[in-house]
Coordinates of C-alpha atoms and ligand atoms in Angstrom, one line a residue:
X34 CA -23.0 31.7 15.0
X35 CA -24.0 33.7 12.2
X36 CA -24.0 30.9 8.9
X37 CA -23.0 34.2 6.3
X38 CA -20.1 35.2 8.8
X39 CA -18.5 31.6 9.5
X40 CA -18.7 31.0 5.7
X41 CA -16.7 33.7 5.3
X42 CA -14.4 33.0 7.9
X43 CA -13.8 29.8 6.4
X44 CA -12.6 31.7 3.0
X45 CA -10.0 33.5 4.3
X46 CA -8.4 31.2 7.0
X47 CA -4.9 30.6 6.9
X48 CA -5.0 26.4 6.2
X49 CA -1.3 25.5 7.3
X50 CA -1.9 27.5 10.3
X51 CA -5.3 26.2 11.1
X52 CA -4.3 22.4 10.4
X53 CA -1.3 23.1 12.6
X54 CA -3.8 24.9 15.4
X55 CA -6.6 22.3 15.1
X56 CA -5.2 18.8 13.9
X57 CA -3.2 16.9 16.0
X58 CA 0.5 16.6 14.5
X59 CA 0.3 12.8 13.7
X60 CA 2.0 14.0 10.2
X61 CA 5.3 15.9 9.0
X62 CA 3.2 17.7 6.4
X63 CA 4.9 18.9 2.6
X64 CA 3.6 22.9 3.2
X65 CA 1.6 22.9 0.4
X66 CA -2.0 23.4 0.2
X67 CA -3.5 20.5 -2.4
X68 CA -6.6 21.9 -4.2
X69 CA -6.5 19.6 -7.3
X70 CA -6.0 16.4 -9.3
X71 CA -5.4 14.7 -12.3
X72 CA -3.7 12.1 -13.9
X73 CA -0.1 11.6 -11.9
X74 CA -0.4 15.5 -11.5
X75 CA -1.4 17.5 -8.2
X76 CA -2.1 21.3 -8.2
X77 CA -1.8 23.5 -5.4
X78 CA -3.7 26.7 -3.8
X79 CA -1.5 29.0 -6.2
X80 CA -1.6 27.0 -9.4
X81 CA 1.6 25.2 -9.3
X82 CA 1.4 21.8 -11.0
X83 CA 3.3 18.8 -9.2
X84 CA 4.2 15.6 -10.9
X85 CA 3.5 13.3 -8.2
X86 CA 5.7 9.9 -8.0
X87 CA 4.9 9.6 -4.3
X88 CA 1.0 8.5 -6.0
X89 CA -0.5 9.0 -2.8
X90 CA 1.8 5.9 -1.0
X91 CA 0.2 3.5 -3.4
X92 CA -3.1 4.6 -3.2
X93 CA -3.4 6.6 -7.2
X94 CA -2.9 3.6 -9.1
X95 CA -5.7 4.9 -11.5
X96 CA -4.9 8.3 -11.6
X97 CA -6.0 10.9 -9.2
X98 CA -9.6 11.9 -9.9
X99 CA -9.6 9.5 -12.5
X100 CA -12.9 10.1 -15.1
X101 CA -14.5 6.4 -14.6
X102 CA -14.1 6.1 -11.1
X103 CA -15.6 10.4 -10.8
X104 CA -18.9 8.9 -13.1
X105 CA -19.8 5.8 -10.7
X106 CA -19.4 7.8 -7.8
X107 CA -21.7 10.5 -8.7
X108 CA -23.9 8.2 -10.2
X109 CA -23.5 5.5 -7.0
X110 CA -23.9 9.0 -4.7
X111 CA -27.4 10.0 -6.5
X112 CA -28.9 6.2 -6.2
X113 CA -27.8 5.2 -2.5
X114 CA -24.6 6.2 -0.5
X115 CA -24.6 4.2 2.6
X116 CA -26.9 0.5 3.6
X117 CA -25.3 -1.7 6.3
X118 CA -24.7 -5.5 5.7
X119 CA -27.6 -6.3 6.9
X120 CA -28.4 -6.1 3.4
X121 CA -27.7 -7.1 -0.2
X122 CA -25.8 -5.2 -2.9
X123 CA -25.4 -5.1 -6.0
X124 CA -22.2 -2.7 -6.5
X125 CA -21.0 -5.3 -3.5
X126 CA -21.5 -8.1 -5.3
X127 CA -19.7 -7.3 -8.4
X128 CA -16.5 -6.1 -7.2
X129 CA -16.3 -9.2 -4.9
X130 CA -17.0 -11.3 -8.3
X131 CA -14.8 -9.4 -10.2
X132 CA -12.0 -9.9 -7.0
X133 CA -12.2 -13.5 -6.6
X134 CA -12.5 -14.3 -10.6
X135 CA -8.6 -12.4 -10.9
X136 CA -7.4 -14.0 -7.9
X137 CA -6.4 -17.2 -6.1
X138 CA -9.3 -16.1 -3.6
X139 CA -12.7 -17.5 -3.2
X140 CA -14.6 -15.0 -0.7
X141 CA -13.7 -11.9 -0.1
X142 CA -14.2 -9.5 3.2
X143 CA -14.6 -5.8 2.7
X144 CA -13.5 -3.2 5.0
X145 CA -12.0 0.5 5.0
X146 CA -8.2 0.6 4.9
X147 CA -5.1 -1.6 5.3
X148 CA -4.8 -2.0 8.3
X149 CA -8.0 -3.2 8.5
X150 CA -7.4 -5.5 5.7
X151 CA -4.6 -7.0 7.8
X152 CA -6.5 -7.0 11.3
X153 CA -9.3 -9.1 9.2
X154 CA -6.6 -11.2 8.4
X155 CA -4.8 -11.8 11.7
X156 CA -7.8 -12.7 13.4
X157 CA -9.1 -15.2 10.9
X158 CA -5.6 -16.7 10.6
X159 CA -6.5 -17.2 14.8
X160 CA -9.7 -18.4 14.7
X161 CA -9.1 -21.0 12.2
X162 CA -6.1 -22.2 13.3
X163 CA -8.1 -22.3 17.1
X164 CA -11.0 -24.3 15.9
X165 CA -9.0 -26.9 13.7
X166 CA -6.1 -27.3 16.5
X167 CA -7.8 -25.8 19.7
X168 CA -5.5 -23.2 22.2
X169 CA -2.2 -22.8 22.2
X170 CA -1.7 -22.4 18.2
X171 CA -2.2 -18.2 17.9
X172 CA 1.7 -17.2 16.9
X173 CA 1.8 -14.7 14.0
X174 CA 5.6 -14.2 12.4
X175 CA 6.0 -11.3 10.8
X176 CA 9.3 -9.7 9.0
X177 CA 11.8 -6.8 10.9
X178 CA 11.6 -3.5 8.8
X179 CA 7.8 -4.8 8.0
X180 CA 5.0 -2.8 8.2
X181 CA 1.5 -3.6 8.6
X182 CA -0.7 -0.5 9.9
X183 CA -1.3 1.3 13.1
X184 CA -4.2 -0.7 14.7
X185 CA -3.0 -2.5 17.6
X186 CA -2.9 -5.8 16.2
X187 CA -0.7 -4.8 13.3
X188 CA 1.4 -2.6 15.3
X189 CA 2.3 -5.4 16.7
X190 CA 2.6 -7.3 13.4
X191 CA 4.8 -4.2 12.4
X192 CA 8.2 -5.0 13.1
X193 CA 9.9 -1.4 13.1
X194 CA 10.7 -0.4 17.0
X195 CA 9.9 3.0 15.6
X196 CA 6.3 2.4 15.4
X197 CA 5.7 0.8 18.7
X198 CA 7.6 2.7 21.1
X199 CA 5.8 3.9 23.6
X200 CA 2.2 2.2 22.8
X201 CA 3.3 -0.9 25.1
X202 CA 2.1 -3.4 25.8
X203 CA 1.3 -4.8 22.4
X204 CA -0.3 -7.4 21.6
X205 CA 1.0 -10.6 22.5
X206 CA 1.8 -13.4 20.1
X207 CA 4.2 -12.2 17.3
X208 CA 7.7 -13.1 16.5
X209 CA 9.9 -11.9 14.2
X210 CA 12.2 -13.1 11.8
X211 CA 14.9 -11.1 9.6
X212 CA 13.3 -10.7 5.9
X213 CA 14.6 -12.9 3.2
X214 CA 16.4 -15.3 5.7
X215 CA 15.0 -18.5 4.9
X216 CA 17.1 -20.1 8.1
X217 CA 15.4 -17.1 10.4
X218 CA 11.9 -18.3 9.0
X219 CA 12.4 -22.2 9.5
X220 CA 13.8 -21.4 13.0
X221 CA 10.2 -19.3 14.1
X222 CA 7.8 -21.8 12.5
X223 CA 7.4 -23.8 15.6
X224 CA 4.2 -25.8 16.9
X225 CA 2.6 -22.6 17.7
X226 CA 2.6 -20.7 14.7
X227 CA -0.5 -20.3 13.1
X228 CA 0.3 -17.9 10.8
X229 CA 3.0 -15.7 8.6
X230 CA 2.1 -12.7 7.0
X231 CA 4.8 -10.9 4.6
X232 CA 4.6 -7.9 1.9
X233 CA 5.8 -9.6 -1.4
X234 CA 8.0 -6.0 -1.6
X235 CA 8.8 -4.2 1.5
X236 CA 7.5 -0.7 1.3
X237 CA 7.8 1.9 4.4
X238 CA 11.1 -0.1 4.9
X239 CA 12.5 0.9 2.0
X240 CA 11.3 -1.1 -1.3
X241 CA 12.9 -4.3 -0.6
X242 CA 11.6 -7.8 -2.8
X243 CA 11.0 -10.6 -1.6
X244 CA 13.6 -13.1 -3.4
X245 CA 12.0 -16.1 -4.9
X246 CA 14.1 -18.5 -2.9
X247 CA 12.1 -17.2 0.0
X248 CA 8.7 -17.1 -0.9
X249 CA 9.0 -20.6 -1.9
X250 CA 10.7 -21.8 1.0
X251 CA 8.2 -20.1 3.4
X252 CA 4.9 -21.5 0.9
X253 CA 6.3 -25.0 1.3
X254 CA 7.2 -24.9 4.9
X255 CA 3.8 -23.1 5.7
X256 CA 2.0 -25.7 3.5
X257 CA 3.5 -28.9 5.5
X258 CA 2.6 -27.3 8.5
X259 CA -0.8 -25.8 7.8
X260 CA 0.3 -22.5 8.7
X261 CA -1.6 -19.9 6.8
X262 CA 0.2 -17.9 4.3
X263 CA -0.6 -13.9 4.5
X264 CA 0.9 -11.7 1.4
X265 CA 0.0 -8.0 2.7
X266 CA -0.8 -6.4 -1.0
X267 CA -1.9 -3.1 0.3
X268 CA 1.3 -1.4 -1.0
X269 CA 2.1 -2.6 -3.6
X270 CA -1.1 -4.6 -5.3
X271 CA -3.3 -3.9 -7.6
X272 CA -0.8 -3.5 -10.8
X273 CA 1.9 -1.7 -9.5
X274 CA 4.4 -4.7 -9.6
X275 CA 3.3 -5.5 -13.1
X276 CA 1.2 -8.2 -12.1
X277 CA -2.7 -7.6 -11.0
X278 CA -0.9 -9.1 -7.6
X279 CA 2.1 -9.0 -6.3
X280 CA 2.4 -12.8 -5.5
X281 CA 2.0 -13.8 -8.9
X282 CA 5.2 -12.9 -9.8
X283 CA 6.6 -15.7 -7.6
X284 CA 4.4 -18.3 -8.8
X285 CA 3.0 -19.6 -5.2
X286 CA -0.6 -19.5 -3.8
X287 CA -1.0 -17.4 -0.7
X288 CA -4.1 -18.4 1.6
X289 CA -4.7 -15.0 2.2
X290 CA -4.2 -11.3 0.7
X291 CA -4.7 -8.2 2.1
X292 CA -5.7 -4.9 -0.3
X293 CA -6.4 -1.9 0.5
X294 CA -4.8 2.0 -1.0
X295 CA -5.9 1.6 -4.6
X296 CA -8.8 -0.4 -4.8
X297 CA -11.7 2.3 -4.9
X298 CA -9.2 5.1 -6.9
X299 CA -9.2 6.9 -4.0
X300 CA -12.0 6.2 -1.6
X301 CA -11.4 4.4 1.7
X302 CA -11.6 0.8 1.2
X303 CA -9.9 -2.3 2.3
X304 CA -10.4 -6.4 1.4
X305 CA -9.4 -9.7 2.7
X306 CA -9.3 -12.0 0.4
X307 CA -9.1 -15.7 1.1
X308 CA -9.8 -19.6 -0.3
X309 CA -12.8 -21.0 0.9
X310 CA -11.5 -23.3 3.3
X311 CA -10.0 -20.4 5.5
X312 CA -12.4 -18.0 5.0
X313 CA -15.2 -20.2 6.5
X314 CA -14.0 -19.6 9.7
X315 CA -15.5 -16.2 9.9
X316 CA -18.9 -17.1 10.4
X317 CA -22.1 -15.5 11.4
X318 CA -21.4 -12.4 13.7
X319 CA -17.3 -13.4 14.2
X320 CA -16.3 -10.2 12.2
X321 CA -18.1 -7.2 11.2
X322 CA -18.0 -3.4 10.0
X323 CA -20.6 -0.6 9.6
X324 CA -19.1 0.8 6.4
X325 CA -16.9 -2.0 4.6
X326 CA -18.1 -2.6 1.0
X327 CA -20.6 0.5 1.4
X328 CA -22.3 1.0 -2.2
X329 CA -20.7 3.9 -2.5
X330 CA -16.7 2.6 -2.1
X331 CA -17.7 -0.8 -4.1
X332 CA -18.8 1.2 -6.7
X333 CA -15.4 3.3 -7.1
X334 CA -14.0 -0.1 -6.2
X335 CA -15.8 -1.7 -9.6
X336 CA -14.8 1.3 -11.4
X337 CA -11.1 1.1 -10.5
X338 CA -10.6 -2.3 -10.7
X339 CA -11.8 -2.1 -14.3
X340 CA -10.2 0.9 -15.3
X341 CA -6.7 -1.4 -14.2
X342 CA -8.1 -4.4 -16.2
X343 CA -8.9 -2.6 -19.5
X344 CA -6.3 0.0 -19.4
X345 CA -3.9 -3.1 -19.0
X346 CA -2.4 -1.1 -16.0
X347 CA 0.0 -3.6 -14.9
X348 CA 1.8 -4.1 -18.0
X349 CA 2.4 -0.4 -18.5
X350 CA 3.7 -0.5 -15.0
X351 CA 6.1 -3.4 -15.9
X352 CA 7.1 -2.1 -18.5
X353 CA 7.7 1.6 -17.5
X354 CA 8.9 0.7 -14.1
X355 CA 11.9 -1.6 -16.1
X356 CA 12.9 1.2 -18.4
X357 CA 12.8 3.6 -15.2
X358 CA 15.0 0.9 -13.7
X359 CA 17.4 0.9 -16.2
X360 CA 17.6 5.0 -16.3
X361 CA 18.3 4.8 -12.5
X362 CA 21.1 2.0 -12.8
X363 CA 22.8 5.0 -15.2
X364 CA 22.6 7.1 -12.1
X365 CA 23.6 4.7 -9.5
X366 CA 26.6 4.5 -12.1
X367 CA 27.1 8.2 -13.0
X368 CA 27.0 9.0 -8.9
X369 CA 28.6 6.1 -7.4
X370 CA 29.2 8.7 -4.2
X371 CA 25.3 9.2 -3.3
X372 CA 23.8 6.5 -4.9
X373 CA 24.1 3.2 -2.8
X374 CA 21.6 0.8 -4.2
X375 CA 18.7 1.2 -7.2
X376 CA 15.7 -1.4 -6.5
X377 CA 11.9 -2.9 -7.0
X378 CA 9.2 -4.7 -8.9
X379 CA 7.7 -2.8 -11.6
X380 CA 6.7 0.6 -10.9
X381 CA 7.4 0.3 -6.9
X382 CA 11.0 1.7 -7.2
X383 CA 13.8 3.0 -4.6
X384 CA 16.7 4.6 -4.7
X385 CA 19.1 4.5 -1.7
X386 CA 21.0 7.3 -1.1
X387 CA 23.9 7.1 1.2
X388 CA 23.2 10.2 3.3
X389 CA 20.1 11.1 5.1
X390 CA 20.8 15.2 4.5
X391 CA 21.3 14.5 1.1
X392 CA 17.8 12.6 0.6
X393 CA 16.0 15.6 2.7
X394 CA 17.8 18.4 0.2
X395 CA 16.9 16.2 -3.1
X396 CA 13.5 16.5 -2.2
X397 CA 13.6 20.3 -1.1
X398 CA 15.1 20.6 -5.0
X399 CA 12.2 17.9 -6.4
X400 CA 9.6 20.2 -4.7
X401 CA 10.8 23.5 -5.8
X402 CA 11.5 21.6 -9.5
X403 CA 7.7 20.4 -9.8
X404 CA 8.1 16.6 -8.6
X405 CA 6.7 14.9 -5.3
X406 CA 9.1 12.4 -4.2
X407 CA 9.1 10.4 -0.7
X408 CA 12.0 9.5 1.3
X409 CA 11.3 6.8 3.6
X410 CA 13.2 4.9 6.1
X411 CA 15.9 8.3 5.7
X412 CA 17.8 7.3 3.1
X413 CA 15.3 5.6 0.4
X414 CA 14.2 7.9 -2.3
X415 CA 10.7 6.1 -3.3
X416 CA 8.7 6.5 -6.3
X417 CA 5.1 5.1 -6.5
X418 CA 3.9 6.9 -9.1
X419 CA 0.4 6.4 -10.7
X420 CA -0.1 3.6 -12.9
X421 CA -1.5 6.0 -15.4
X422 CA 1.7 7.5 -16.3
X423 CA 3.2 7.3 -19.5
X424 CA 7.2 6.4 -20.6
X425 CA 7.8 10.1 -21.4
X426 CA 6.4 11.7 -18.2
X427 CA 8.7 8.8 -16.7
X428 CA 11.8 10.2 -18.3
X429 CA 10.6 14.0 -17.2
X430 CA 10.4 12.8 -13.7
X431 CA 13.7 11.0 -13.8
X432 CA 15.1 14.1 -15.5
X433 CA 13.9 16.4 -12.8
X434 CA 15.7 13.8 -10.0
X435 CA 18.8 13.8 -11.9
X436 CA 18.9 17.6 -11.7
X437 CA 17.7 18.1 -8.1
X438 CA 20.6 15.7 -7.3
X439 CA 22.8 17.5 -8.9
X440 CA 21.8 20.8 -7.1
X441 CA 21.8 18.7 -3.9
X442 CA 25.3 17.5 -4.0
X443 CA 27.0 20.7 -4.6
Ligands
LIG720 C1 -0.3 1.6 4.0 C2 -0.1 0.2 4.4 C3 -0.9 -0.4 5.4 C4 -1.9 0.4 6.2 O1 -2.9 0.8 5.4 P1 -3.9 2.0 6.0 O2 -5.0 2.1 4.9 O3 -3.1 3.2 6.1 O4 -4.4 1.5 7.3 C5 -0.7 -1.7 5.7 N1 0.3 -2.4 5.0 C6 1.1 -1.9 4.1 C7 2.1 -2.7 3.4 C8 0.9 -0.5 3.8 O5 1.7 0.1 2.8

């Protein structure tokens, strides 16, 4: 092909129509073509500003193109992109540091996304639990309306029918309990149960918290049992609860966390974190990846990570996410008829409608009003906004809901 021509091909194609030719249609797609980012604002091909409190699912905690994490790229991209581990690095070294220093964890596994993150997990929670105990001791629980990725393993961990059906059979070796049900959990941790792995706030399924009653009952029972304790972060870590991690909230010591979304500002990354005890199961050649930790994503990662540190990102999501909280209790009171329940922890928020139509029309009026929402699970208006934001684009956002409701119901 002619290079000049197919250059100038690819100027003028139609992108919704050539994503919707070419790409397979694994996504229900917003029809709007993203050109731009900054700050908890996206731009698209026409110039339109967005306010975005959908933050990328959790993945914008620092802002979308944020200015530290842009300057150690480029500088990271100049020096060296891309060595395998079978080398040392420096960027590599420091976020792991950095990692282990503001966490319960000792070591630290780096990999590309969450569900990754959580397939690192399930198989270490196996292969320690199979050289301490032998066979026979592989059972992973995981929680209905959970969700854990799209790899096999945590498709399996998912527990949401509407993720597995038709990818049978699974992987064998998970049982489920109902979330928050301390009775449920005691029930499933039989003899050959090696591990649990939970999300300290529930988010595909709709923004439900763990209650503290539960995540101390299932530490202690894991505890006595030796079963390893997995807190899958990748949502909702990182600040947005208004703590660095969500587990700290509950006072309790996982033995594993999964982090993923935010942790290079953007660029794919994952980590496993773990104490030392567990994590020296995976020895040499037990668990591997060409691109985890690459220079180039540790350096965003060490960028991002400090950028949430010194810009004290999880207290302005604390504190933002509980005066957003109280602004949607007005709602929930001023439109007892749509509103059904206002939750979260911090700036992980959800507001459940009572009508599925009605969700799907407040976001058509969002959308046309300037603000990215998500609805998830039908009914659950979620906000994830970026960390970044400030009290008063809070109140704009909330201001623009209240009005797209408003449209919505008439
Ligand atoms: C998004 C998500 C995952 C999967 O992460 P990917 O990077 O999309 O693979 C796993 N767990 C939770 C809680 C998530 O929100």
């Amino acid at each position: 092909m002619n290079n000049s021509k197919g250059m100038k091909a690819m100027k003028h194609i139609d992108t919704i129509a050539v994503t919707d030719a070419c790409i397979m249609h694994t996504y229900k797609r917003i029809p709007l073509v993203i050109t731009r980012g900054k700050g908890i604002y996206l731009w698209d091909k026409s110039g339109k500003r967005y306010m975005d409190f959908l933050g990328a699912r959790g993945a914008a905690n620092t802002g979308y193109s944020n200015p530290d994490v842009v300057r150690a790229l480029t500088a990271q991209a100049k020096k060296l992109i891309l060595v395998t581990n079978d080398f040392y690095t420096e960027p590599q070294a420091q976020l792991a540091q950095m990692l282990t220093r503001h966490s319960f964890a000792d070591q630290v596994f780096f990999c590309n996304s969450g569900a990754e993150a959580n397939e690192g997990a399930l198989k270490l929670a196996r292969l320690y639990s199979s050289r301490k105990y032998g066979t026979g001791r592989y059972v992973i629980v995981s929680a209905s309306n959970s969700f854990h990725g799209r790899t096999y393993g945590t498709l399996s961990a998912t527990g949401q029918k509407k993720y597995q059906h038709g990818f049978g059979p699974l992987v064998p070796g998970f049982r489920y309990v109902r979330f928050n049900d301390t009775e449920d959990m005691q029930a499933a941790l039989g003899d050959d149960v090696c591990a649990v792995i939970l999300e300290p706030v529930q988010g595909e399924g709709g923004i439900y918290p763990a209650t503290q009653e539960y995540l101390s009952f299932v530490r202690e029972q894991t505890r006595r049992k030796d079963i390893l304790l997995i807190m899958d972060e990748v949502q909702v870590g990182l600040g947005r609860t208004g703590t660095l991690f969500a587990y700290e909230h509950y006072g309790i010591q996982p033995d594993m966390v999964t982090i993923a979304k935010s942790i290079a500002g953007g660029v794919p990354m994952g980590a496993l974190l773990a104490t030392r005890d567990v994590a020296g199961a995976f020895d040499y050649g037990t668990h591997g990846t060409t691109f985890g930790g690459s220079p180039l994503a540790a350096a965003a990662g060490l960028a991002a990570l400090t950028s949430i540190l010194r810009h004290r990102l999880p207290g302005n999501a604390k504190k933002i996410g509980a005066a957003a909280m109280k602004k949607l209790a007005g709602l929930k009171k001023r439109y007892p008829d749509a509103i059904k329940d206002v939750r979260g922890l911090g700036l992980a928020l959800g507001v459940e409608l009572f009508d599925a139509g009605l969700a799907a029309r407040v976001f058509d009026e969002c959308l046309k009003n300037g603000l990215i929402i998500n609805i998830t699970n039908g009914t659950i208006v979620r906000f994830l906004p970026p960390l970044v934001i400030t009290r008063q684009q809070m109140d704009t956002g909330i201001s623009l809901f209240e009005k797209a409701l408003l449209t919505a119901l008439k």
